[in-house]
Tab-separated table of C-alpha atoms in Angstrom:
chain	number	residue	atom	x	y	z
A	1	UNK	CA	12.630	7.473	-13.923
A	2	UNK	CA	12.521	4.978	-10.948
A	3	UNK	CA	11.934	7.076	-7.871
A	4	UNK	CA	10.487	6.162	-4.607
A	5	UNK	CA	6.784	8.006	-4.239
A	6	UNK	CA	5.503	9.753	-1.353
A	7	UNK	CA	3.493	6.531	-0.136
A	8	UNK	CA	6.996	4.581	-0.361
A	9	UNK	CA	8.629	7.251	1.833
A	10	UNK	CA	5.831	7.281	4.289
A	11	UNK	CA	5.627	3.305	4.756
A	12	UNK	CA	9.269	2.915	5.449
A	13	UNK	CA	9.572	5.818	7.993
A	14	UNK	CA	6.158	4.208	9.453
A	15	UNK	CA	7.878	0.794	10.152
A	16	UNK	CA	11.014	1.699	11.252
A	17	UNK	CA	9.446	3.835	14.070
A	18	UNK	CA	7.708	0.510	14.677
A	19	UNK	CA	10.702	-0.971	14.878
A	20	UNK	CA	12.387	1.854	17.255
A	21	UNK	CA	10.058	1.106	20.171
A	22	UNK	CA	10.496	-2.217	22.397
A	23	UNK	CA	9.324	-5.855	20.786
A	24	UNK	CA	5.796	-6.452	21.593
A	25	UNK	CA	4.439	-3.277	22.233
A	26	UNK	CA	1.846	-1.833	20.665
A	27	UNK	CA	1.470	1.862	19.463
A	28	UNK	CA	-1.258	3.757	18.092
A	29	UNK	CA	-1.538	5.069	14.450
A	30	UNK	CA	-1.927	8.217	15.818
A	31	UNK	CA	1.613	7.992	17.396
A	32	UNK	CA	3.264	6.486	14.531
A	33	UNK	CA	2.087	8.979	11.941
A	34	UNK	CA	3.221	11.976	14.302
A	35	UNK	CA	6.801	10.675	15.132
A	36	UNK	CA	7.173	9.636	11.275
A	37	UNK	CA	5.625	12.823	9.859
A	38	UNK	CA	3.169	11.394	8.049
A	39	UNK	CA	-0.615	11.852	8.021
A	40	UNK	CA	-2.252	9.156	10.057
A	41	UNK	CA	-5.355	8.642	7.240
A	42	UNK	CA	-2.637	7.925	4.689
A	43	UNK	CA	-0.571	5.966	7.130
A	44	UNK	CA	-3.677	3.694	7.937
A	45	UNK	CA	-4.178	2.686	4.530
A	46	UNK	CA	-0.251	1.676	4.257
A	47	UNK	CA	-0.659	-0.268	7.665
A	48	UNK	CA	-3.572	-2.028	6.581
A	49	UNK	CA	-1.679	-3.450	3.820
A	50	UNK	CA	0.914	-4.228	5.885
A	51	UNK	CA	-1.541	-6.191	8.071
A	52	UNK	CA	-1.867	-8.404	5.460
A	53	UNK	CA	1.372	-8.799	4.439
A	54	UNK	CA	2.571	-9.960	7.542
A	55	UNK	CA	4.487	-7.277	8.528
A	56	UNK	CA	2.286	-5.712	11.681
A	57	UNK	CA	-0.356	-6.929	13.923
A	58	UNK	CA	-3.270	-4.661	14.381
A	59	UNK	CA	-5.299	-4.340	17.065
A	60	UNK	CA	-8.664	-2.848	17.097
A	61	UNK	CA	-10.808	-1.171	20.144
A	62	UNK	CA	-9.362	0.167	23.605
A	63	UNK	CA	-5.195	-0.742	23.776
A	64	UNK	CA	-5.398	-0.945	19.751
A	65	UNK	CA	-2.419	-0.099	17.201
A	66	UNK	CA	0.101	-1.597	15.861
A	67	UNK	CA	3.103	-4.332	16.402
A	68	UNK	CA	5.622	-5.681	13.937
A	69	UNK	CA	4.385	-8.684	13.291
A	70	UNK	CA	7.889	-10.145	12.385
A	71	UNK	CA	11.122	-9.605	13.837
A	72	UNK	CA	12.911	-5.907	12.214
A	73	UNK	CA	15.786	-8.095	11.300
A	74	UNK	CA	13.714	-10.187	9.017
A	75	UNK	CA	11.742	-7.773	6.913
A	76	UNK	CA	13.889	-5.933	4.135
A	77	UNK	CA	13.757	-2.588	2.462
A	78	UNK	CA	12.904	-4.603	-0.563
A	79	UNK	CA	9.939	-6.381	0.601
A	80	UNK	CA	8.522	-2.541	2.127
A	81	UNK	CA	9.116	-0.676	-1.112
A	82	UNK	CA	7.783	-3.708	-3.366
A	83	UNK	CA	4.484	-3.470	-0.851
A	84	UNK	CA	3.810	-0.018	-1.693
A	85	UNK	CA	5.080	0.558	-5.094
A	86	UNK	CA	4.816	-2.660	-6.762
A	87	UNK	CA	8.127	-4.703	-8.271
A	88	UNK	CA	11.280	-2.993	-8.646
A	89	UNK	CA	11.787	-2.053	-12.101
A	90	UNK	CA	13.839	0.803	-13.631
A	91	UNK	CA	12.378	0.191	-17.139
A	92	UNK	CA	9.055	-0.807	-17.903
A	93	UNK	CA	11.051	-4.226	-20.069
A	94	UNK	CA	11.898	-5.634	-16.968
A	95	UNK	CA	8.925	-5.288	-14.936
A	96	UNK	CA	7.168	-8.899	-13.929
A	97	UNK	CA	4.190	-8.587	-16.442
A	98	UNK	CA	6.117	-7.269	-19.326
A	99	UNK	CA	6.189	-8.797	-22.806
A	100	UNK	CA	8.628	-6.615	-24.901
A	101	UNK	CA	9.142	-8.015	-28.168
A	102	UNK	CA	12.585	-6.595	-28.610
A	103	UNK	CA	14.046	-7.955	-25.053
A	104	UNK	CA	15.878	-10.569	-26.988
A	105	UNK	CA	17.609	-7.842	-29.534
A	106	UNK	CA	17.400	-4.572	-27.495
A	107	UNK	CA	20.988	-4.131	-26.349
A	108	UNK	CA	19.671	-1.843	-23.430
A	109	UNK	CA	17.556	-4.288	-22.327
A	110	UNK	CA	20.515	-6.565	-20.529
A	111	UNK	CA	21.516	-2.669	-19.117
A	112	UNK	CA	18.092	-2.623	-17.368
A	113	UNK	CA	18.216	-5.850	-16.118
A	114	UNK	CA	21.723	-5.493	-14.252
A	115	UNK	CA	20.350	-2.218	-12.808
A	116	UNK	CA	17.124	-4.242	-11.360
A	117	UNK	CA	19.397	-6.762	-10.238
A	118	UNK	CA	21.739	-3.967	-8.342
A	119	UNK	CA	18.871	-2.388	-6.509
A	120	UNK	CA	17.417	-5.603	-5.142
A	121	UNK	CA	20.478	-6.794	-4.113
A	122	UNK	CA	20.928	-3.254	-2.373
A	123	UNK	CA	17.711	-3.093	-1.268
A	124	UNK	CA	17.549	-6.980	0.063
A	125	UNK	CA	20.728	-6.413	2.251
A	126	UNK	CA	19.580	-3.596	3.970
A	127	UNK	CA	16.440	-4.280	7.454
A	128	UNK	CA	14.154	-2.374	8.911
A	129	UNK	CA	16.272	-3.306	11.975
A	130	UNK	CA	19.319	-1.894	10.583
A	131	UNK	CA	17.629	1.578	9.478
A	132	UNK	CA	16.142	1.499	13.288
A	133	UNK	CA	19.172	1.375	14.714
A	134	UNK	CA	20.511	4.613	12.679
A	135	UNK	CA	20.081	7.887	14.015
A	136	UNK	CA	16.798	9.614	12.378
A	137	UNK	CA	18.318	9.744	8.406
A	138	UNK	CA	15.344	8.703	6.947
């Protein structure tokens, strides 16, 4: 079953209260975690990865946190779930690193692929800036 984890649901409420407050400032994890509802030692790990990714500046010591690093409108769904839970992939056939024998007779396996194709295509049209701009659905 593809289904987004906990850690998936955690980074993308993280960044899109990043991308809630004004461009350029800075906010503590601390401040993140609590308006996203998400425990700030699991939340540093994600934003640490997200450091260096690209997506968020972090700033360490006295006026520390975090920034979006890039614009909201140019960082997608996609690109935040594939940071925390890997490629998508509704079938373990179609994953990046997988070497099924029976891709080339499997009549499921061109099912799998159209699925994968549907979500990124989903997922790829939809920005953090987007889901910032809704009213708190996530």
């Amino acid at each position: 079953m593809m289904e987004l984890t906990r850690k998936g649901e955690y980074a993308i409420r993280g960044i899109v209260h990043l991308a809630r407050l004004p461009h350029g400032n800075v906010a503590l994890l601390s401040e993140i975690a609590e308006a996203a509802d998400v425990p700030q030692t699991f939340l540093a790990k994600i934003f640490q990865n997200f450091a260096k990714l690209g997506f968020v500046y972090s700033y360490r010591g006295t006026g520390g946190g975090f920034s979006l690093a890039r614009p909201a409108s140019a960082i997608t769904l996609r690109e935040v779930v594939e940071a925390v839970e890997g490629p998508i992939a509704p079938n373990r056939c179609v994953s990046a690193d997988a070497e099924c024998e029976r891709s080339t007779t499997c009549t499921v396996h061109t099912v799998w692929r159209r699925v994968q194709e549907q979500v990124v295509v989903i997922l790829d049209g939809v920005t953090i800036e987007a889901l910032a701009r809704e009213d708190d659905k996530i």
